[in-house]
Structure formats: C-alpha cells, structure tokens
Amino acid sequence: MGHVVKIGRYEIIDAELNAEKPDTVSIPCLTNPGLSYQLDGWDHETSVPAWIDGEPVDLEIGHYDKQQDRWVLKKPA
C-alpha cells in the first residue's frame, strides 16, 4: 500500500513503507526524478525533514537500490 511522503516541495504518492522493516521508506526514482537527483547529492549524515501521511518525521538517507531504482530512507530509532 502506498503512503504519501512529503519532502520539501515534493509529494511522493507512491512511497512504500516496508512491512518487514517498518523503519524504512522507499521512494521510486522513475516517478520522482527531481527528488532523486537531490537525494543523490546529499550527505548520508544529512537529516531529511519529511511528513509521512501527515505526521512529521526526520529521515536519514539509507542507500540507493540499483535493482529497483529507488532510494531507501530510514526513520531514526
């Protein structure tokens, strides 16, 4: 099931929260190229202020998943 994630001016309606790892958020690059380019340039220690389904959260950049062409962000513990 998709969730609405907002990062800056970007609203990602096809973001996925992993049921097995509920602390991760996946953002597909194909449908969100502008945000993907920005995430590629950010440092891994950079906090990413976001909203998930209307709830504020600071995310951390996890990694880029080449196989599925998506960014994986982590919710802090």
PDB file of C-alpha atoms in Angstrom:
ATOM      1  CA  MET A   1       0.000   0.000   0.000  1.00  0.00           C
ATOM      2  CA  GLY A   2       1.326   3.438  -0.900  1.00  0.00           C
ATOM      3  CA  HIS A   3       1.812   6.232   1.563  1.00  0.00           C
ATOM      4  CA  VAL A   4       2.069   9.956   0.979  1.00  0.00           C
ATOM      5  CA  VAL A   5       5.511  11.263   1.843  1.00  0.00           C
ATOM      6  CA  LYS A   6       6.343  14.956   1.564  1.00  0.00           C
ATOM      7  CA  ILE A   7       9.942  16.134   1.389  1.00  0.00           C
ATOM      8  CA  GLY A   8      10.295  19.846   0.737  1.00  0.00           C
ATOM      9  CA  ARG A   9       8.102  20.713  -2.230  1.00  0.00           C
ATOM     10  CA  TYR A  10       7.922  17.092  -3.358  1.00  0.00           C
ATOM     11  CA  GLU A  11       4.868  14.958  -2.637  1.00  0.00           C
ATOM     12  CA  ILE A  12       5.626  11.293  -3.220  1.00  0.00           C
ATOM     13  CA  ILE A  13       2.348   9.386  -3.539  1.00  0.00           C
ATOM     14  CA  ASP A  14       3.972   6.056  -4.426  1.00  0.00           C
ATOM     15  CA  ALA A  15       6.341   5.781  -1.464  1.00  0.00           C
ATOM     16  CA  GLU A  16       6.450   2.383   0.204  1.00  0.00           C
ATOM     17  CA  LEU A  17       6.942   1.550   3.856  1.00  0.00           C
ATOM     18  CA  ASN A  18       8.479  -1.904   4.211  1.00  0.00           C
ATOM     19  CA  ALA A  19       6.307  -4.241   6.317  1.00  0.00           C
ATOM     20  CA  GLU A  20       9.362  -6.330   7.252  1.00  0.00           C
ATOM     21  CA  LYS A  21      11.454  -3.273   8.098  1.00  0.00           C
ATOM     22  CA  PRO A  22       8.975  -0.618   9.279  1.00  0.00           C
ATOM     23  CA  ASP A  23      11.817   1.869   9.789  1.00  0.00           C
ATOM     24  CA  THR A  24      12.446   2.207   6.025  1.00  0.00           C
ATOM     25  CA  VAL A  25      10.758   4.304   3.341  1.00  0.00           C
ATOM     26  CA  SER A  26      11.349   3.550  -0.347  1.00  0.00           C
ATOM     27  CA  ILE A  27      10.995   6.289  -2.957  1.00  0.00           C
ATOM     28  CA  PRO A  28      10.887   5.193  -6.626  1.00  0.00           C
ATOM     29  CA  CYS A  29      13.197   7.262  -8.833  1.00  0.00           C
ATOM     30  CA  LEU A  30      11.243   6.846 -12.071  1.00  0.00           C
ATOM     31  CA  THR A  31       8.223   8.768 -10.787  1.00  0.00           C
ATOM     32  CA  ASN A  32      10.231  11.196  -8.623  1.00  0.00           C
ATOM     33  CA  PRO A  33      13.302  12.179 -10.690  1.00  0.00           C
ATOM     34  CA  GLY A  34      13.734  15.710  -9.273  1.00  0.00           C
ATOM     35  CA  LEU A  35      13.824  14.486  -5.697  1.00  0.00           C
ATOM     36  CA  SER A  36      16.040  11.540  -6.668  1.00  0.00           C
ATOM     37  CA  TYR A  37      18.662  13.908  -8.092  1.00  0.00           C
ATOM     38  CA  GLN A  38      18.630  15.936  -4.882  1.00  0.00           C
ATOM     39  CA  LEU A  39      18.928  12.862  -2.648  1.00  0.00           C
ATOM     40  CA  ASP A  40      21.887  11.683  -4.723  1.00  0.00           C
ATOM     41  CA  GLY A  41      23.769  14.849  -3.811  1.00  0.00           C
ATOM     42  CA  TRP A  42      23.047  14.800  -0.081  1.00  0.00           C
ATOM     43  CA  ASP A  43      25.435  13.533   2.550  1.00  0.00           C
ATOM     44  CA  HIS A  44      24.406  10.352   4.375  1.00  0.00           C
ATOM     45  CA  GLU A  45      24.524  12.218   7.700  1.00  0.00           C
ATOM     46  CA  THR A  46      22.019  14.787   6.445  1.00  0.00           C
ATOM     47  CA  SER A  47      18.657  14.773   8.194  1.00  0.00           C
ATOM     48  CA  VAL A  48      15.762  14.890   5.750  1.00  0.00           C
ATOM     49  CA  PRO A  49      12.698  16.654   7.243  1.00  0.00           C
ATOM     50  CA  ALA A  50       9.591  14.936   5.914  1.00  0.00           C
ATOM     51  CA  TRP A  51       5.946  14.130   6.578  1.00  0.00           C
ATOM     52  CA  ILE A  52       4.560  10.608   6.247  1.00  0.00           C
ATOM     53  CA  ASP A  53       0.783  10.521   5.951  1.00  0.00           C
ATOM     54  CA  GLY A  54       0.685  13.952   7.623  1.00  0.00           C
ATOM     55  CA  GLU A  55       2.998  13.058  10.541  1.00  0.00           C
ATOM     56  CA  PRO A  56       6.336  14.943  10.768  1.00  0.00           C
ATOM     57  CA  VAL A  57       9.494  12.799  10.823  1.00  0.00           C
ATOM     58  CA  ASP A  58      13.202  13.344  10.191  1.00  0.00           C
ATOM     59  CA  LEU A  59      14.528  10.701   7.809  1.00  0.00           C
ATOM     60  CA  GLU A  60      18.122   9.622   7.148  1.00  0.00           C
ATOM     61  CA  ILE A  61      19.446   8.625   3.747  1.00  0.00           C
ATOM     62  CA  GLY A  62      19.920   4.865   3.747  1.00  0.00           C
ATOM     63  CA  HIS A  63      21.059   3.760   0.291  1.00  0.00           C
ATOM     64  CA  TYR A  64      20.206   3.715  -3.389  1.00  0.00           C
ATOM     65  CA  ASP A  65      18.730   0.386  -4.533  1.00  0.00           C
ATOM     66  CA  LYS A  66      20.052  -0.130  -8.086  1.00  0.00           C
ATOM     67  CA  GLN A  67      17.974  -3.218  -8.787  1.00  0.00           C
ATOM     68  CA  GLN A  68      14.668  -1.486  -8.120  1.00  0.00           C
ATOM     69  CA  ASP A  69      15.819   2.076  -8.981  1.00  0.00           C
ATOM     70  CA  ARG A  70      14.734   3.632  -5.715  1.00  0.00           C
ATOM     71  CA  TRP A  71      16.070   5.500  -2.701  1.00  0.00           C
ATOM     72  CA  VAL A  72      15.699   3.863   0.680  1.00  0.00           C
ATOM     73  CA  LEU A  73      15.433   6.286   3.600  1.00  0.00           C
ATOM     74  CA  LYS A  74      15.456   5.322   7.271  1.00  0.00           C
ATOM     75  CA  LYS A  75      13.395   6.572  10.174  1.00  0.00           C
ATOM     76  CA  PRO A  76      15.644   7.213  13.179  1.00  0.00           C
ATOM     77  CA  ALA A  77      15.317   4.776  16.061  1.00  0.00           C
TER      78      ALA A  77
END
